[in-house]
mmCIF file of C-alpha atoms in Angstrom:
data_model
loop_
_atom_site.group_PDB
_atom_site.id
_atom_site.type_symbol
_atom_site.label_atom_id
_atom_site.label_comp_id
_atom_site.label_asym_id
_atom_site.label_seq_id
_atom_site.Cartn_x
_atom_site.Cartn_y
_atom_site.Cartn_z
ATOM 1 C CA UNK E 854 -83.263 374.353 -80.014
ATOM 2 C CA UNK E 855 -84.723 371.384 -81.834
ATOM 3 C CA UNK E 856 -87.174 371.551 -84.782
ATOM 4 C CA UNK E 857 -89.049 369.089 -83.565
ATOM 5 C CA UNK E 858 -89.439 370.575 -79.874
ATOM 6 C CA UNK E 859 -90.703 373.795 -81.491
ATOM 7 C CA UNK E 860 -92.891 373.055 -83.546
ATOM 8 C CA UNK E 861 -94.480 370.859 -80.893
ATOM 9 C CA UNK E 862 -94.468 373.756 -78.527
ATOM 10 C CA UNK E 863 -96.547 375.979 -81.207
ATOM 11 C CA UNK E 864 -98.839 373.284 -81.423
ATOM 12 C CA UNK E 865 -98.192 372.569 -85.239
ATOM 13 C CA UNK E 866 -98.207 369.903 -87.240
ATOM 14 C CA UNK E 867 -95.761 369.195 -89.991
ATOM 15 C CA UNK E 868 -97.809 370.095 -92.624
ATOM 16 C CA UNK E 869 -98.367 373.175 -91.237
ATOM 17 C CA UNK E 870 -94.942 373.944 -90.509
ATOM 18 C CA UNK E 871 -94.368 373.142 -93.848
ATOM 19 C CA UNK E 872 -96.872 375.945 -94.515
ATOM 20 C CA UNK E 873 -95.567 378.676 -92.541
ATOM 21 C CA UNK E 874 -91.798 378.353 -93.685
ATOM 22 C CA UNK E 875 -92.475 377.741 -96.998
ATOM 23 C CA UNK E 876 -90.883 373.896 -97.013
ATOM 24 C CA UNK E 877 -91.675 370.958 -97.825
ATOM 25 C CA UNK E 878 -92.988 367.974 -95.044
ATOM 26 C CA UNK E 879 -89.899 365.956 -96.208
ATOM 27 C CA UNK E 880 -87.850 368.697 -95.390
ATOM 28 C CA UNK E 881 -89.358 368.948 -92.219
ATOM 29 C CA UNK E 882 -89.082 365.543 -91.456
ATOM 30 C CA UNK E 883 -85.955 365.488 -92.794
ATOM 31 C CA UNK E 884 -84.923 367.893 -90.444
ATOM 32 C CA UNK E 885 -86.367 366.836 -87.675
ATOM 33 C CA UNK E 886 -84.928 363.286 -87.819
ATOM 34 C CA UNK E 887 -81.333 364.679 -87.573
ATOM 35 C CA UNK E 888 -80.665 365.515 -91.449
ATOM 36 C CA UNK E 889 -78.578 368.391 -92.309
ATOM 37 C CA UNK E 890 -80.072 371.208 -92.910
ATOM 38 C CA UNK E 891 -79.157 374.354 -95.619
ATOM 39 C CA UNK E 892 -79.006 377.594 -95.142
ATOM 40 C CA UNK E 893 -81.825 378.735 -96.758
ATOM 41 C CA UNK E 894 -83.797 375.943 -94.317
ATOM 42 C CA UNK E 895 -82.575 377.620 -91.295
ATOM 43 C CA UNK E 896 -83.258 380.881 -92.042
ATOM 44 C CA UNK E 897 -86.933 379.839 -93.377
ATOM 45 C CA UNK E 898 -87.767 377.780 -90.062
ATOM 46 C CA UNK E 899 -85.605 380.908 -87.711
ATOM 47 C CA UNK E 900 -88.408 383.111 -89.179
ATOM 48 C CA UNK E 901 -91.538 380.379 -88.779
ATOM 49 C CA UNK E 902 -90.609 379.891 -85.127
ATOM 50 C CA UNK E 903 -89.494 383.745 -84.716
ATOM 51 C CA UNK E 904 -86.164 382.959 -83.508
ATOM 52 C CA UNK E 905 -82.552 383.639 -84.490
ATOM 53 C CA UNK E 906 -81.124 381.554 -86.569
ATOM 54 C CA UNK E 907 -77.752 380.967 -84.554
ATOM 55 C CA UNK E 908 -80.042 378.986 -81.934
ATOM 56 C CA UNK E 909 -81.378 376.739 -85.104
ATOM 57 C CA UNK E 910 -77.301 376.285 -86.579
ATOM 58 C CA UNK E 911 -76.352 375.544 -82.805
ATOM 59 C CA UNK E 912 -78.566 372.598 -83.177
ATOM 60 C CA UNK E 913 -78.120 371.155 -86.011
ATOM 61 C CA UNK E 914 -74.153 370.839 -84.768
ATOM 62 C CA UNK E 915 -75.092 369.333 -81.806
ATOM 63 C CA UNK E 916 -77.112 366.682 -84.005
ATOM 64 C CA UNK E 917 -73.818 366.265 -85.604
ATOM 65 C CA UNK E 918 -71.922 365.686 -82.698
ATOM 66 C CA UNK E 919 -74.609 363.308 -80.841
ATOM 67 C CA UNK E 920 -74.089 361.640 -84.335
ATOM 68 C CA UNK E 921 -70.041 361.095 -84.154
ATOM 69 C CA UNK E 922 -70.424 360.188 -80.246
ATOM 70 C CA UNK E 923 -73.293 357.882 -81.382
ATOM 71 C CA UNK E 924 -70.866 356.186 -83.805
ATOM 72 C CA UNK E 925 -68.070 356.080 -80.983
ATOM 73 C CA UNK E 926 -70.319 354.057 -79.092
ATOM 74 C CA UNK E 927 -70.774 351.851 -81.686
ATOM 75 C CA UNK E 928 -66.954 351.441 -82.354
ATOM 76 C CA UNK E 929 -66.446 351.114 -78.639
ATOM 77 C CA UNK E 930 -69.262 348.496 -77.962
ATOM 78 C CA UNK E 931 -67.693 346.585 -80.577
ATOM 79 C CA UNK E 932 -64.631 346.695 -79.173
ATOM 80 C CA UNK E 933 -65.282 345.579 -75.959
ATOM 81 C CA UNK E 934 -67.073 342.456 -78.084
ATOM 82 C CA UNK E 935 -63.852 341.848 -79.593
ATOM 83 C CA UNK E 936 -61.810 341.744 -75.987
ATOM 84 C CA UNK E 937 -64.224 339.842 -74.677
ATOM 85 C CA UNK E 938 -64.585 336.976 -77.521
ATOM 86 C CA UNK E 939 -60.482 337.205 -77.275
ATOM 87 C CA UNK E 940 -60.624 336.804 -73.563
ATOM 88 C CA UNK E 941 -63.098 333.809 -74.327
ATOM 89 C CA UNK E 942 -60.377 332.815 -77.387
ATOM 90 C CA UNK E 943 -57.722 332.666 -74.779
ATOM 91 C CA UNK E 944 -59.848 330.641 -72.148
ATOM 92 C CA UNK E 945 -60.830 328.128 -74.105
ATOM 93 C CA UNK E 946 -57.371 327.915 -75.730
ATOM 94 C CA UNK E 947 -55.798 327.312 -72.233
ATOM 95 C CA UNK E 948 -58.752 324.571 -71.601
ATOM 96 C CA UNK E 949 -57.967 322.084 -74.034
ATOM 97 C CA UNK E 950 -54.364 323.125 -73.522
ATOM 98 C CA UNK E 951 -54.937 322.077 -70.178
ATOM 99 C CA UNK E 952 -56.678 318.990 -70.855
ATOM 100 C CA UNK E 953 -54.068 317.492 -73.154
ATOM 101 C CA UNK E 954 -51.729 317.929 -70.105
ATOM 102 C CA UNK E 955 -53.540 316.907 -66.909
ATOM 103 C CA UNK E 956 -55.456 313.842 -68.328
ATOM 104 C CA UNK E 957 -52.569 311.827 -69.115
ATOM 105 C CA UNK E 958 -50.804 312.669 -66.176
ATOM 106 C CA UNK E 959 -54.266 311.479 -64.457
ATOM 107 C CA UNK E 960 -54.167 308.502 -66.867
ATOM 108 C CA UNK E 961 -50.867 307.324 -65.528
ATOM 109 C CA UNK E 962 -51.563 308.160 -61.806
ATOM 110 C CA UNK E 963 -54.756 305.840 -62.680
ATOM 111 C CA UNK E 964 -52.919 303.320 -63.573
ATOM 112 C CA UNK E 965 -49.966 303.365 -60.700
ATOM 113 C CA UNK E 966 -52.041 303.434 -58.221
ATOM 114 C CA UNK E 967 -55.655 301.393 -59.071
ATOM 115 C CA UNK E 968 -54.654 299.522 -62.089
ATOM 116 C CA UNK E 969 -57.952 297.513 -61.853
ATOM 117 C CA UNK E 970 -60.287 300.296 -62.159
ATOM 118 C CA UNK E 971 -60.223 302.850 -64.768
ATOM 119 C CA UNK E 972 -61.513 306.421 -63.179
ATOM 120 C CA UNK E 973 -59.680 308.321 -65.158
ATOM 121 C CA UNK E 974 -62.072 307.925 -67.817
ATOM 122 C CA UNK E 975 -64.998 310.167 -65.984
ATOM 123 C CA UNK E 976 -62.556 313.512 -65.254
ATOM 124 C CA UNK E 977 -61.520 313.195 -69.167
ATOM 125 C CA UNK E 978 -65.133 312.250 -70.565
ATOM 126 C CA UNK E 979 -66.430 315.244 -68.530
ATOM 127 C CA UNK E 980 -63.953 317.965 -69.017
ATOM 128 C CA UNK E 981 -63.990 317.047 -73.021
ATOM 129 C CA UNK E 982 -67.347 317.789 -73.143
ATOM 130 C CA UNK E 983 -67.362 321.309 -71.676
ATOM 131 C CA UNK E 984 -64.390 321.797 -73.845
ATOM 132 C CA UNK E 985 -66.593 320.715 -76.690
ATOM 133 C CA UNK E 986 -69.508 322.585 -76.164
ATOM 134 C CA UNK E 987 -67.272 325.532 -75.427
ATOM 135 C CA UNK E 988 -66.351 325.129 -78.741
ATOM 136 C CA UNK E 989 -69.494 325.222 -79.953
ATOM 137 C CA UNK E 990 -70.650 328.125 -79.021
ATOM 138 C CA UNK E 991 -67.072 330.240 -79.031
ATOM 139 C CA UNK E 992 -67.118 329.579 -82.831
ATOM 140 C CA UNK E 993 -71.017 329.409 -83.255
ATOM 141 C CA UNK E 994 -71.759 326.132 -83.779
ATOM 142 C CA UNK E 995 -74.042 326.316 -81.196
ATOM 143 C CA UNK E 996 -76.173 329.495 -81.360
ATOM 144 C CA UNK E 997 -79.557 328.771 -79.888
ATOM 145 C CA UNK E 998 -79.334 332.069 -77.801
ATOM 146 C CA UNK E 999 -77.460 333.898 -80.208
ATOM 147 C CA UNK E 1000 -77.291 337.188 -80.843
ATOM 148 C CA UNK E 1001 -80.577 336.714 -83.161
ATOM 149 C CA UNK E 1002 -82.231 335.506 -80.262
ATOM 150 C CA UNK E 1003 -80.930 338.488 -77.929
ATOM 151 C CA UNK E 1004 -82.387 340.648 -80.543
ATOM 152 C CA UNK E 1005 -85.530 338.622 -80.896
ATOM 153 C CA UNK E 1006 -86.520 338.641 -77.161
ATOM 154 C CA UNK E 1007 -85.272 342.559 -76.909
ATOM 155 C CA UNK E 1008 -87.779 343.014 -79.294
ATOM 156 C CA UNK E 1009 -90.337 341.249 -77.743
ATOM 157 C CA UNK E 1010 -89.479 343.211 -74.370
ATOM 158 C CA UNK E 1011 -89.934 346.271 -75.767
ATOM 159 C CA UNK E 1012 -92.608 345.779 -77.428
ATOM 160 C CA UNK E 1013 -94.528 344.607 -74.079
ATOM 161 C CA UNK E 1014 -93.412 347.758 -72.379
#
C-alpha cells in the first residue's frame, strides 16, 4: 500500500499525518516520494493508518524495484541511442564512401561520352551537400532541433496540456 494513497484515503494532510505517527513532514514526504523508510517509520505509520506493517515493507520494496526497472529503462533508452547514432555512424560512413567512388566514375563517363558539357558537376555538387549537412548534424554541428529543443518544446507541450 502506498503512504501517499493512504493518507489521501483518510483525508489527511501531511502535517497531520505527521501528527498522528509521531514523524516529522519531511519524513513524510520523504516517504512518500519513494525514500527508504526505517523500521521504526513503518511501524509508526502501520499503527497511524491501522494496518500491518508487512503491507507498508511490501511497498517500500516495490518502490525499490520500480526504482532499478526505472534505471533499466534509462540504460536501455540509451542504448538504443547509441545503436541508432552507430547505425547513423555507419550510413553516413558508407555515403561519402560512396561518393568518392561513383563521382569519378561519373566524372569519366562525363567526359567519354559529352566532353563538351560538364553534368557531372550537379550529381557531385548535390550529393556533397547532403553528405555535408549529414555531417553536421551526425556530429552536432548543426543542432537547431537538438535534443535541447526536443526538451524545450516537450516542455512547452506539457505544460499546455
Amino acid at each position: 500500500m502506498s503512504v501517499r494513497k493512504l493518507r489521501k484515503d483518510n483525508g489527511w494532510s501531511q502535517e497531520q499525518l505527521a501528527q498522528i505517527s509521531g514523524l516529522s513532514v519531511r519524513t513524510i514526504q520523504r516517504i512518500e516520494q519513494g525514500g527508504k523508510a526505517g523500521l521504526d517509520s513503518l511501524k509508526a505509520l502501520a499503527a497511524a493508518f491501522d494496518v500491518n506493517i508487512r503491507d507498508l515493507i511490501n511497498e517500500d520494496e516495490m518502490n525499490e524495484v520500480e526504482a532499478r526497472n526505472g534505471s533499466k529503462k534509462l540504460k536501455d533508452r540509451r542504448e538504443e541511442e547509441a545503436i541508432e547514432y552507430v547505425k547513423n555512424l555507419k550510413g553516413f560512413h558508407i555515403s561519402w564512401m560512396t561518393y568518392l567512388i561513383i563521382i569519378p566514375g561519373l566524372y569519366l563517363l562525363n567526359i567519354f561520352v559529352t566532353p563538351g558539357y560538364l553534368w557531372v558537376i550537379w550529381p557531385a555538387l548535390g550529393w556533397g551537400a547532403a553528405i555535408i549537412l549529414h555531417g553536421f548534424t551526425l556530429f552536432g554541428l548543426f543542432g537547431v532541433f537538438g535534443a535541447d529543443w526536443e526538451q524545450r518544446q516537450f516542455e512547452k507541450r506539457m505544460k499546455r496540456d
